[in-house]
Amino acid sequence: MKTQAIVPAAGSGQRLKFKIPKPLVLLKSKPLIVYCLEKFQKCSLIDSVILVVQKKYLARFKSIIKNYRLTKVVHVIGGGKTRRDSVVLGLKVLDKDTDFILVHDGARPFIEESLIERTIAQAAKHQAVIASVPVKPTIKQVNCKKFIVEKTLERSTLWEVQTPQVFKKDILIKAHAQPITSEITDDAALVEKLGIDVHVVMGDYRNIKITTPEDLVLAEALLDSRN
Ligand code: C5P
């Protein structure tokens, strides 16, 4: 069973308020993107990695890949306007004999090898699997024009979706080929629209997505707590 990873990391990172793209921001003197790539490098279940980045920084990313000896990264390509576009560009350079695709946000540095293994093992059985964790807070649906609560959602049924997400290759390709125009923030949403069951494996509360400046503070603290 051959699994290739696509790592979309071509976002503008505007919410982080840095001049350089988020994956290049240093976390304890190492570029943020290197953390997850090192995990893929180590994991024997991952055959190779396709890294999708902002076009104008291609050379910078390529030199980081070389410096950190991330030999499993076989393609570093320019991304698209949206996350979905970036994943589609990654799909175009997949090897023909790949069976499964693992998609992981480059903005999640703390993916553990055990989570990669768990997700891939379940995908072999269920074909479409996402890492996810039960939400901790109470979540309400709000009318964002009037700032009035529409309803309180039942917390026990709500899970926060993470990556990795692993899919059988043909399923993910078919999912992305659908002419859907609404905002799509993860790959599983497109697979759901095909009517295919998406299975959930327990993610990891440490597997945070770095989005806003306070996430970087949290990330440094998480790194300190490991040492
Ligand atoms: O914007 P969001 O936080 O949902 O992005 C999730 C991941 O998708 C990030 O790693 C980001 O770099 C990536 N992305 C991308 N291409 C875009 C937008 C986001 O690869 N055009």
PDB file of C-alpha atoms and ligand atoms in Angstrom:
ATOM      1  CA  MET A   1       0.000   0.000   0.000  1.00  0.00           C
ATOM      2  CA  LYS A   2       1.601   3.250  -1.168  1.00  0.00           C
ATOM      3  CA  THR A   3       0.700   6.522   0.561  1.00  0.00           C
ATOM      4  CA  GLN A   4       1.847   9.946  -0.573  1.00  0.00           C
ATOM      5  CA  ALA A   5       1.370  13.056   1.535  1.00  0.00           C
ATOM      6  CA  ILE A   6       0.219  16.406   0.158  1.00  0.00           C
ATOM      7  CA  VAL A   7       1.080  19.312   2.455  1.00  0.00           C
ATOM      8  CA  PRO A   8      -0.773  22.518   1.519  1.00  0.00           C
ATOM      9  CA  ALA A   9       1.319  25.392   2.874  1.00  0.00           C
ATOM     10  CA  ALA A  10       0.599  28.136   0.344  1.00  0.00           C
ATOM     11  CA  GLY A  11      -1.678  30.315   2.472  1.00  0.00           C
ATOM     12  CA  SER A  12      -0.988  34.012   2.850  1.00  0.00           C
ATOM     13  CA  GLY A  13      -0.866  33.746   6.639  1.00  0.00           C
ATOM     14  CA  GLN A  14      -2.410  37.220   6.936  1.00  0.00           C
ATOM     15  CA  ARG A  15      -3.933  36.458  10.334  1.00  0.00           C
ATOM     16  CA  LEU A  16      -0.456  35.792  11.756  1.00  0.00           C
ATOM     17  CA  LYS A  17       0.646  39.347  10.869  1.00  0.00           C
ATOM     18  CA  PHE A  18       4.198  38.401   9.776  1.00  0.00           C
ATOM     19  CA  LYS A  19       5.871  39.698   6.600  1.00  0.00           C
ATOM     20  CA  ILE A  20       7.158  36.273   5.593  1.00  0.00           C
ATOM     21  CA  PRO A  21       4.800  33.329   4.885  1.00  0.00           C
ATOM     22  CA  LYS A  22       3.715  31.380   7.969  1.00  0.00           C
ATOM     23  CA  PRO A  23       5.587  28.144   7.111  1.00  0.00           C
ATOM     24  CA  LEU A  24       8.856  30.099   7.108  1.00  0.00           C
ATOM     25  CA  VAL A  25       8.321  31.673  10.531  1.00  0.00           C
ATOM     26  CA  LEU A  26      10.902  30.373  12.991  1.00  0.00           C
ATOM     27  CA  LEU A  27       9.713  28.309  15.934  1.00  0.00           C
ATOM     28  CA  LYS A  28      12.656  27.817  18.309  1.00  0.00           C
ATOM     29  CA  SER A  29      14.965  28.713  15.396  1.00  0.00           C
ATOM     30  CA  LYS A  30      13.497  26.097  13.017  1.00  0.00           C
ATOM     31  CA  PRO A  31      11.085  27.008  10.183  1.00  0.00           C
ATOM     32  CA  LEU A  32       7.544  26.004  11.145  1.00  0.00           C
ATOM     33  CA  ILE A  33       7.070  23.824   8.052  1.00  0.00           C
ATOM     34  CA  VAL A  34      10.059  21.644   8.949  1.00  0.00           C
ATOM     35  CA  TYR A  35       8.343  20.209  12.051  1.00  0.00           C
ATOM     36  CA  CYS A  36       5.658  18.238  10.203  1.00  0.00           C
ATOM     37  CA  LEU A  37       7.972  17.347   7.309  1.00  0.00           C
ATOM     38  CA  GLU A  38      10.421  15.748   9.754  1.00  0.00           C
ATOM     39  CA  LYS A  39       7.593  13.563  11.071  1.00  0.00           C
ATOM     40  CA  PHE A  40       6.732  12.417   7.530  1.00  0.00           C
ATOM     41  CA  GLN A  41      10.416  11.823   6.825  1.00  0.00           C
ATOM     42  CA  LYS A  42      10.579   9.445   9.816  1.00  0.00           C
ATOM     43  CA  CYS A  43       7.310   7.614   9.261  1.00  0.00           C
ATOM     44  CA  SER A  44       7.767   4.404   7.295  1.00  0.00           C
ATOM     45  CA  LEU A  45       4.131   4.442   6.114  1.00  0.00           C
ATOM     46  CA  ILE A  46       4.703   7.605   4.078  1.00  0.00           C
ATOM     47  CA  ASP A  47       6.291   6.975   0.704  1.00  0.00           C
ATOM     48  CA  SER A  48       6.888  10.584  -0.323  1.00  0.00           C
ATOM     49  CA  VAL A  49       5.688  14.145   0.179  1.00  0.00           C
ATOM     50  CA  ILE A  50       4.372  16.873  -2.130  1.00  0.00           C
ATOM     51  CA  LEU A  51       4.809  20.312  -0.621  1.00  0.00           C
ATOM     52  CA  VAL A  52       2.635  23.155  -1.955  1.00  0.00           C
ATOM     53  CA  VAL A  53       3.892  26.679  -1.219  1.00  0.00           C
ATOM     54  CA  GLN A  54       3.570  30.271  -2.381  1.00  0.00           C
ATOM     55  CA  LYS A  55       5.137  30.507  -5.837  1.00  0.00           C
ATOM     56  CA  LYS A  56       7.433  33.419  -5.103  1.00  0.00           C
ATOM     57  CA  TYR A  57       9.100  31.556  -2.220  1.00  0.00           C
ATOM     58  CA  LEU A  58       9.726  28.283  -4.116  1.00  0.00           C
ATOM     59  CA  ALA A  59      13.512  28.663  -4.063  1.00  0.00           C
ATOM     60  CA  ARG A  60      13.544  29.419  -0.328  1.00  0.00           C
ATOM     61  CA  PHE A  61      11.502  26.298   0.456  1.00  0.00           C
ATOM     62  CA  LYS A  62      13.641  24.140  -1.813  1.00  0.00           C
ATOM     63  CA  SER A  63      16.776  25.213   0.012  1.00  0.00           C
ATOM     64  CA  ILE A  64      15.171  24.461   3.405  1.00  0.00           C
ATOM     65  CA  ILE A  65      14.237  20.969   2.173  1.00  0.00           C
ATOM     66  CA  LYS A  66      17.850  20.436   1.144  1.00  0.00           C
ATOM     67  CA  ASN A  67      19.349  21.845   4.355  1.00  0.00           C
ATOM     68  CA  TYR A  68      17.187  19.676   6.614  1.00  0.00           C
ATOM     69  CA  ARG A  69      17.746  16.611   4.376  1.00  0.00           C
ATOM     70  CA  LEU A  70      14.030  16.060   3.871  1.00  0.00           C
ATOM     71  CA  THR A  71      14.608  13.563   1.073  1.00  0.00           C
ATOM     72  CA  LYS A  72      11.024  12.319   1.012  1.00  0.00           C
ATOM     73  CA  VAL A  73       9.843  15.676  -0.324  1.00  0.00           C
ATOM     74  CA  VAL A  74       9.834  14.833  -4.032  1.00  0.00           C
ATOM     75  CA  HIS A  75       7.927  17.885  -5.297  1.00  0.00           C
ATOM     76  CA  VAL A  76       7.860  21.481  -4.108  1.00  0.00           C
ATOM     77  CA  ILE A  77       5.240  23.264  -6.212  1.00  0.00           C
ATOM     78  CA  GLY A  78       3.472  26.611  -6.343  1.00  0.00           C
ATOM     79  CA  GLY A  79       0.007  26.758  -4.785  1.00  0.00           C
ATOM     80  CA  GLY A  80      -3.324  28.254  -5.823  1.00  0.00           C
ATOM     81  CA  LYS A  81      -5.741  30.923  -4.645  1.00  0.00           C
ATOM     82  CA  THR A  82      -7.519  28.730  -2.101  1.00  0.00           C
ATOM     83  CA  ARG A  83      -6.519  25.733  -0.005  1.00  0.00           C
ATOM     84  CA  ARG A  84      -8.632  23.589  -2.294  1.00  0.00           C
ATOM     85  CA  ASP A  85      -6.765  24.893  -5.396  1.00  0.00           C
ATOM     86  CA  SER A  86      -3.456  24.118  -3.710  1.00  0.00           C
ATOM     87  CA  VAL A  87      -4.502  20.521  -2.953  1.00  0.00           C
ATOM     88  CA  VAL A  88      -5.709  20.073  -6.558  1.00  0.00           C
ATOM     89  CA  LEU A  89      -2.291  21.205  -7.822  1.00  0.00           C
ATOM     90  CA  GLY A  90      -0.739  18.596  -5.523  1.00  0.00           C
ATOM     91  CA  LEU A  91      -3.027  15.891  -6.920  1.00  0.00           C
ATOM     92  CA  LYS A  92      -1.673  16.623 -10.415  1.00  0.00           C
ATOM     93  CA  VAL A  93       1.849  15.459  -9.544  1.00  0.00           C
ATOM     94  CA  LEU A  94       0.939  12.271  -7.656  1.00  0.00           C
ATOM     95  CA  ASP A  95       2.666   9.049  -8.676  1.00  0.00           C
ATOM     96  CA  LYS A  96       0.465   6.770 -10.806  1.00  0.00           C
ATOM     97  CA  ASP A  97       0.831   3.829  -8.432  1.00  0.00           C
ATOM     98  CA  THR A  98      -0.206   5.685  -5.271  1.00  0.00           C
ATOM     99  CA  ASP A  99      -3.046   3.995  -3.359  1.00  0.00           C
ATOM    100  CA  PHE A 100      -3.763   6.525  -0.597  1.00  0.00           C
ATOM    101  CA  ILE A 101      -3.294  10.252  -0.154  1.00  0.00           C
ATOM    102  CA  LEU A 102      -2.681  11.857   3.210  1.00  0.00           C
ATOM    103  CA  VAL A 103      -3.416  15.590   3.307  1.00  0.00           C
ATOM    104  CA  HIS A 104      -1.912  17.599   6.157  1.00  0.00           C
ATOM    105  CA  ASP A 105      -1.979  21.360   6.737  1.00  0.00           C
ATOM    106  CA  GLY A 106       1.547  22.758   6.770  1.00  0.00           C
ATOM    107  CA  ALA A 107       0.328  25.029   9.561  1.00  0.00           C
ATOM    108  CA  ARG A 108       0.065  22.079  12.008  1.00  0.00           C
ATOM    109  CA  PRO A 109       3.627  21.438  13.217  1.00  0.00           C
ATOM    110  CA  PHE A 110       2.776  19.051  16.066  1.00  0.00           C
ATOM    111  CA  ILE A 111       1.500  16.023  14.179  1.00  0.00           C
ATOM    112  CA  GLU A 112       2.786  12.859  15.877  1.00  0.00           C
ATOM    113  CA  GLU A 113       3.969   9.770  14.051  1.00  0.00           C
ATOM    114  CA  SER A 114       1.420   7.684  15.974  1.00  0.00           C
ATOM    115  CA  LEU A 115      -1.422   9.847  14.608  1.00  0.00           C
ATOM    116  CA  ILE A 116      -0.119   9.437  11.041  1.00  0.00           C
ATOM    117  CA  GLU A 117      -0.016   5.665  11.569  1.00  0.00           C
ATOM    118  CA  ARG A 118      -3.478   5.514  13.172  1.00  0.00           C
ATOM    119  CA  THR A 119      -5.065   7.504  10.377  1.00  0.00           C
ATOM    120  CA  ILE A 120      -3.456   5.486   7.584  1.00  0.00           C
ATOM    121  CA  ALA A 121      -4.329   2.168   9.271  1.00  0.00           C
ATOM    122  CA  GLN A 122      -8.003   3.178   9.488  1.00  0.00           C
ATOM    123  CA  ALA A 123      -7.996   4.448   5.897  1.00  0.00           C
ATOM    124  CA  ALA A 124      -6.937   1.009   4.713  1.00  0.00           C
ATOM    125  CA  LYS A 125     -10.227  -0.257   6.197  1.00  0.00           C
ATOM    126  CA  HIS A 126     -12.571   2.669   5.592  1.00  0.00           C
ATOM    127  CA  GLN A 127     -11.145   4.598   2.599  1.00  0.00           C
ATOM    128  CA  ALA A 128     -11.826   8.072   4.014  1.00  0.00           C
ATOM    129  CA  VAL A 129     -10.568   8.992   7.475  1.00  0.00           C
ATOM    130  CA  ILE A 130     -10.019  12.244   9.340  1.00  0.00           C
ATOM    131  CA  ALA A 131      -8.337  13.095  12.630  1.00  0.00           C
ATOM    132  CA  SER A 132     -10.682  14.964  14.918  1.00  0.00           C
ATOM    133  CA  VAL A 133     -11.163  15.841  18.588  1.00  0.00           C
ATOM    134  CA  PRO A 134     -14.329  16.434  20.663  1.00  0.00           C
ATOM    135  CA  VAL A 135     -14.852  20.172  21.161  1.00  0.00           C
ATOM    136  CA  LYS A 136     -14.294  21.556  24.659  1.00  0.00           C
ATOM    137  CA  PRO A 137     -16.343  24.788  24.645  1.00  0.00           C
ATOM    138  CA  THR A 138     -20.046  25.378  24.101  1.00  0.00           C
ATOM    139  CA  ILE A 139     -20.647  26.296  20.464  1.00  0.00           C
ATOM    140  CA  LYS A 140     -23.514  28.443  19.236  1.00  0.00           C
ATOM    141  CA  GLN A 141     -24.653  29.248  15.732  1.00  0.00           C
ATOM    142  CA  VAL A 142     -24.794  33.018  15.365  1.00  0.00           C
ATOM    143  CA  ASN A 143     -26.480  35.291  12.849  1.00  0.00           C
ATOM    144  CA  CYS A 144     -23.356  37.220  11.909  1.00  0.00           C
ATOM    145  CA  LYS A 145     -25.266  40.193  10.486  1.00  0.00           C
ATOM    146  CA  LYS A 146     -27.410  40.821  13.562  1.00  0.00           C
ATOM    147  CA  PHE A 147     -25.006  39.327  16.160  1.00  0.00           C
ATOM    148  CA  ILE A 148     -27.833  37.288  17.627  1.00  0.00           C
ATOM    149  CA  VAL A 149     -27.640  33.652  18.654  1.00  0.00           C
ATOM    150  CA  GLU A 150     -29.655  31.424  16.360  1.00  0.00           C
ATOM    151  CA  LYS A 151     -29.188  28.218  18.309  1.00  0.00           C
ATOM    152  CA  THR A 152     -27.001  26.331  20.744  1.00  0.00           C
ATOM    153  CA  LEU A 153     -25.512  23.214  19.196  1.00  0.00           C
ATOM    154  CA  GLU A 154     -25.395  19.985  21.181  1.00  0.00           C
ATOM    155  CA  ARG A 155     -21.806  19.777  22.357  1.00  0.00           C
ATOM    156  CA  SER A 156     -21.673  15.997  22.693  1.00  0.00           C
ATOM    157  CA  THR A 157     -22.050  15.630  18.908  1.00  0.00           C
ATOM    158  CA  LEU A 158     -19.474  18.262  17.909  1.00  0.00           C
ATOM    159  CA  TRP A 159     -15.902  17.429  16.887  1.00  0.00           C
ATOM    160  CA  GLU A 160     -13.191  19.813  15.778  1.00  0.00           C
ATOM    161  CA  VAL A 161     -11.651  18.616  12.551  1.00  0.00           C
ATOM    162  CA  GLN A 162      -7.905  18.421  12.152  1.00  0.00           C
ATOM    163  CA  THR A 163      -5.517  17.018   9.615  1.00  0.00           C
ATOM    164  CA  PRO A 164      -4.156  14.461   8.721  1.00  0.00           C
ATOM    165  CA  GLN A 165      -6.991  13.324   6.498  1.00  0.00           C
ATOM    166  CA  VAL A 166      -6.388  10.172   4.461  1.00  0.00           C
ATOM    167  CA  PHE A 167      -8.338   9.060   1.398  1.00  0.00           C
ATOM    168  CA  LYS A 168      -8.191   6.370  -1.245  1.00  0.00           C
ATOM    169  CA  LYS A 169      -6.697   8.114  -4.258  1.00  0.00           C
ATOM    170  CA  ASP A 170      -9.639   7.819  -6.681  1.00  0.00           C
ATOM    171  CA  ILE A 171     -12.077   9.039  -4.019  1.00  0.00           C
ATOM    172  CA  LEU A 172     -10.125  12.231  -3.352  1.00  0.00           C
ATOM    173  CA  ILE A 173      -9.613  12.916  -7.056  1.00  0.00           C
ATOM    174  CA  LYS A 174     -13.350  12.428  -7.728  1.00  0.00           C
ATOM    175  CA  ALA A 175     -14.226  14.589  -4.719  1.00  0.00           C
ATOM    176  CA  HIS A 176     -12.127  17.497  -5.972  1.00  0.00           C
ATOM    177  CA  ALA A 177     -13.534  17.187  -9.503  1.00  0.00           C
ATOM    178  CA  GLN A 178     -17.024  18.159  -8.249  1.00  0.00           C
ATOM    179  CA  PRO A 179     -18.189  21.608  -9.380  1.00  0.00           C
ATOM    180  CA  ILE A 180     -18.792  22.944  -5.882  1.00  0.00           C
ATOM    181  CA  THR A 181     -18.438  26.688  -5.386  1.00  0.00           C
ATOM    182  CA  SER A 182     -19.198  27.099  -1.669  1.00  0.00           C
ATOM    183  CA  GLU A 183     -16.240  27.664   0.666  1.00  0.00           C
ATOM    184  CA  ILE A 184     -14.426  24.393   1.317  1.00  0.00           C
ATOM    185  CA  THR A 185     -12.021  24.347   4.264  1.00  0.00           C
ATOM    186  CA  ASP A 186     -11.095  20.667   4.331  1.00  0.00           C
ATOM    187  CA  ASP A 187     -10.956  17.779   1.877  1.00  0.00           C
ATOM    188  CA  ALA A 188     -13.404  15.608   3.781  1.00  0.00           C
ATOM    189  CA  ALA A 189     -16.208  18.109   3.094  1.00  0.00           C
ATOM    190  CA  LEU A 190     -15.905  17.278  -0.620  1.00  0.00           C
ATOM    191  CA  VAL A 191     -15.823  13.533   0.037  1.00  0.00           C
ATOM    192  CA  GLU A 192     -18.990  13.864   2.165  1.00  0.00           C
ATOM    193  CA  LYS A 193     -20.682  15.469  -0.840  1.00  0.00           C
ATOM    194  CA  LEU A 194     -19.993  12.287  -2.830  1.00  0.00           C
ATOM    195  CA  GLY A 195     -22.130  10.463  -0.266  1.00  0.00           C
ATOM    196  CA  ILE A 196     -19.162   8.474   1.035  1.00  0.00           C
ATOM    197  CA  ASP A 197     -18.870   7.841   4.798  1.00  0.00           C
ATOM    198  CA  VAL A 198     -15.961   9.721   6.338  1.00  0.00           C
ATOM    199  CA  HIS A 199     -14.628   7.932   9.424  1.00  0.00           C
ATOM    200  CA  VAL A 200     -13.168   9.721  12.411  1.00  0.00           C
ATOM    201  CA  VAL A 201     -10.073   8.777  14.389  1.00  0.00           C
ATOM    202  CA  MET A 202      -9.159  10.468  17.663  1.00  0.00           C
ATOM    203  CA  GLY A 203      -6.816  13.329  16.870  1.00  0.00           C
ATOM    204  CA  ASP A 204      -4.603  15.134  19.332  1.00  0.00           C
ATOM    205  CA  TYR A 205      -5.291  18.376  21.257  1.00  0.00           C
ATOM    206  CA  ARG A 206      -1.634  19.309  20.737  1.00  0.00           C
ATOM    207  CA  ASN A 207      -2.042  19.116  16.961  1.00  0.00           C
ATOM    208  CA  ILE A 208      -2.977  22.806  16.769  1.00  0.00           C
ATOM    209  CA  LYS A 209      -3.172  24.887  13.601  1.00  0.00           C
ATOM    210  CA  ILE A 210      -1.028  28.004  13.822  1.00  0.00           C
ATOM    211  CA  THR A 211      -3.303  30.801  12.655  1.00  0.00           C
ATOM    212  CA  THR A 212      -3.052  33.900  14.867  1.00  0.00           C
ATOM    213  CA  PRO A 213      -0.113  35.361  16.879  1.00  0.00           C
ATOM    214  CA  GLU A 214      -1.244  33.773  20.159  1.00  0.00           C
ATOM    215  CA  ASP A 215      -0.999  30.336  18.532  1.00  0.00           C
ATOM    216  CA  LEU A 216       2.752  30.924  18.214  1.00  0.00           C
ATOM    217  CA  VAL A 217       3.002  31.577  21.952  1.00  0.00           C
ATOM    218  CA  LEU A 218       1.104  28.359  22.577  1.00  0.00           C
ATOM    219  CA  ALA A 219       3.342  26.507  20.100  1.00  0.00           C
ATOM    220  CA  GLU A 220       6.509  27.618  21.919  1.00  0.00           C
ATOM    221  CA  ALA A 221       4.974  26.528  25.231  1.00  0.00           C
ATOM    222  CA  LEU A 222       4.068  23.128  23.781  1.00  0.00           C
ATOM    223  CA  LEU A 223       7.642  22.705  22.559  1.00  0.00           C
ATOM    224  CA  ASP A 224       9.003  23.656  26.010  1.00  0.00           C
ATOM    225  CA  SER A 225       6.688  21.165  27.690  1.00  0.00           C
ATOM    226  CA  ARG A 226       8.173  18.368  25.563  1.00  0.00           C
ATOM    227  CA  ASN A 227      11.765  19.027  26.586  1.00  0.00           C
TER     228      ASN A 227
HETATM  229  O1  C5P B   1      -6.400  29.102   5.681  1.00  0.00           O
HETATM  230  P1  C5P B   1      -6.310  27.850   6.478  1.00  0.00           P
HETATM  231  O2  C5P B   1      -5.767  28.086   7.834  1.00  0.00           O
HETATM  232  O3  C5P B   1      -7.529  27.001   6.466  1.00  0.00           O
HETATM  233  O4  C5P B   1      -5.188  26.997   5.729  1.00  0.00           O
HETATM  234  C1  C5P B   1      -4.929  25.655   6.024  1.00  0.00           C
HETATM  235  C2  C5P B   1      -3.708  25.207   5.249  1.00  0.00           C
HETATM  236  O5  C5P B   1      -3.923  25.384   3.857  1.00  0.00           O
HETATM  237  C3  C5P B   1      -2.467  26.033   5.618  1.00  0.00           C
HETATM  238  O6  C5P B   1      -1.370  25.155   5.807  1.00  0.00           O
HETATM  239  C4  C5P B   1      -2.290  26.946   4.431  1.00  0.00           C
HETATM  240  O7  C5P B   1      -0.952  27.309   4.158  1.00  0.00           O
HETATM  241  C5  C5P B   1      -2.858  26.099   3.281  1.00  0.00           C
HETATM  242  N1  C5P B   1      -3.331  26.911   2.142  1.00  0.00           N
HETATM  243  C6  C5P B   1      -2.803  26.677   0.865  1.00  0.00           C
HETATM  244  N2  C5P B   1      -3.186  27.467  -0.188  1.00  0.00           N
HETATM  245  C7  C5P B   1      -4.045  28.486  -0.025  1.00  0.00           C
HETATM  246  C8  C5P B   1      -4.615  28.735   1.262  1.00  0.00           C
HETATM  247  C9  C5P B   1      -4.236  27.920   2.336  1.00  0.00           C
HETATM  248  O8  C5P B   1      -1.992  25.757   0.696  1.00  0.00           O
HETATM  249  N3  C5P B   1      -4.359  29.247  -1.066  1.00  0.00           N
END
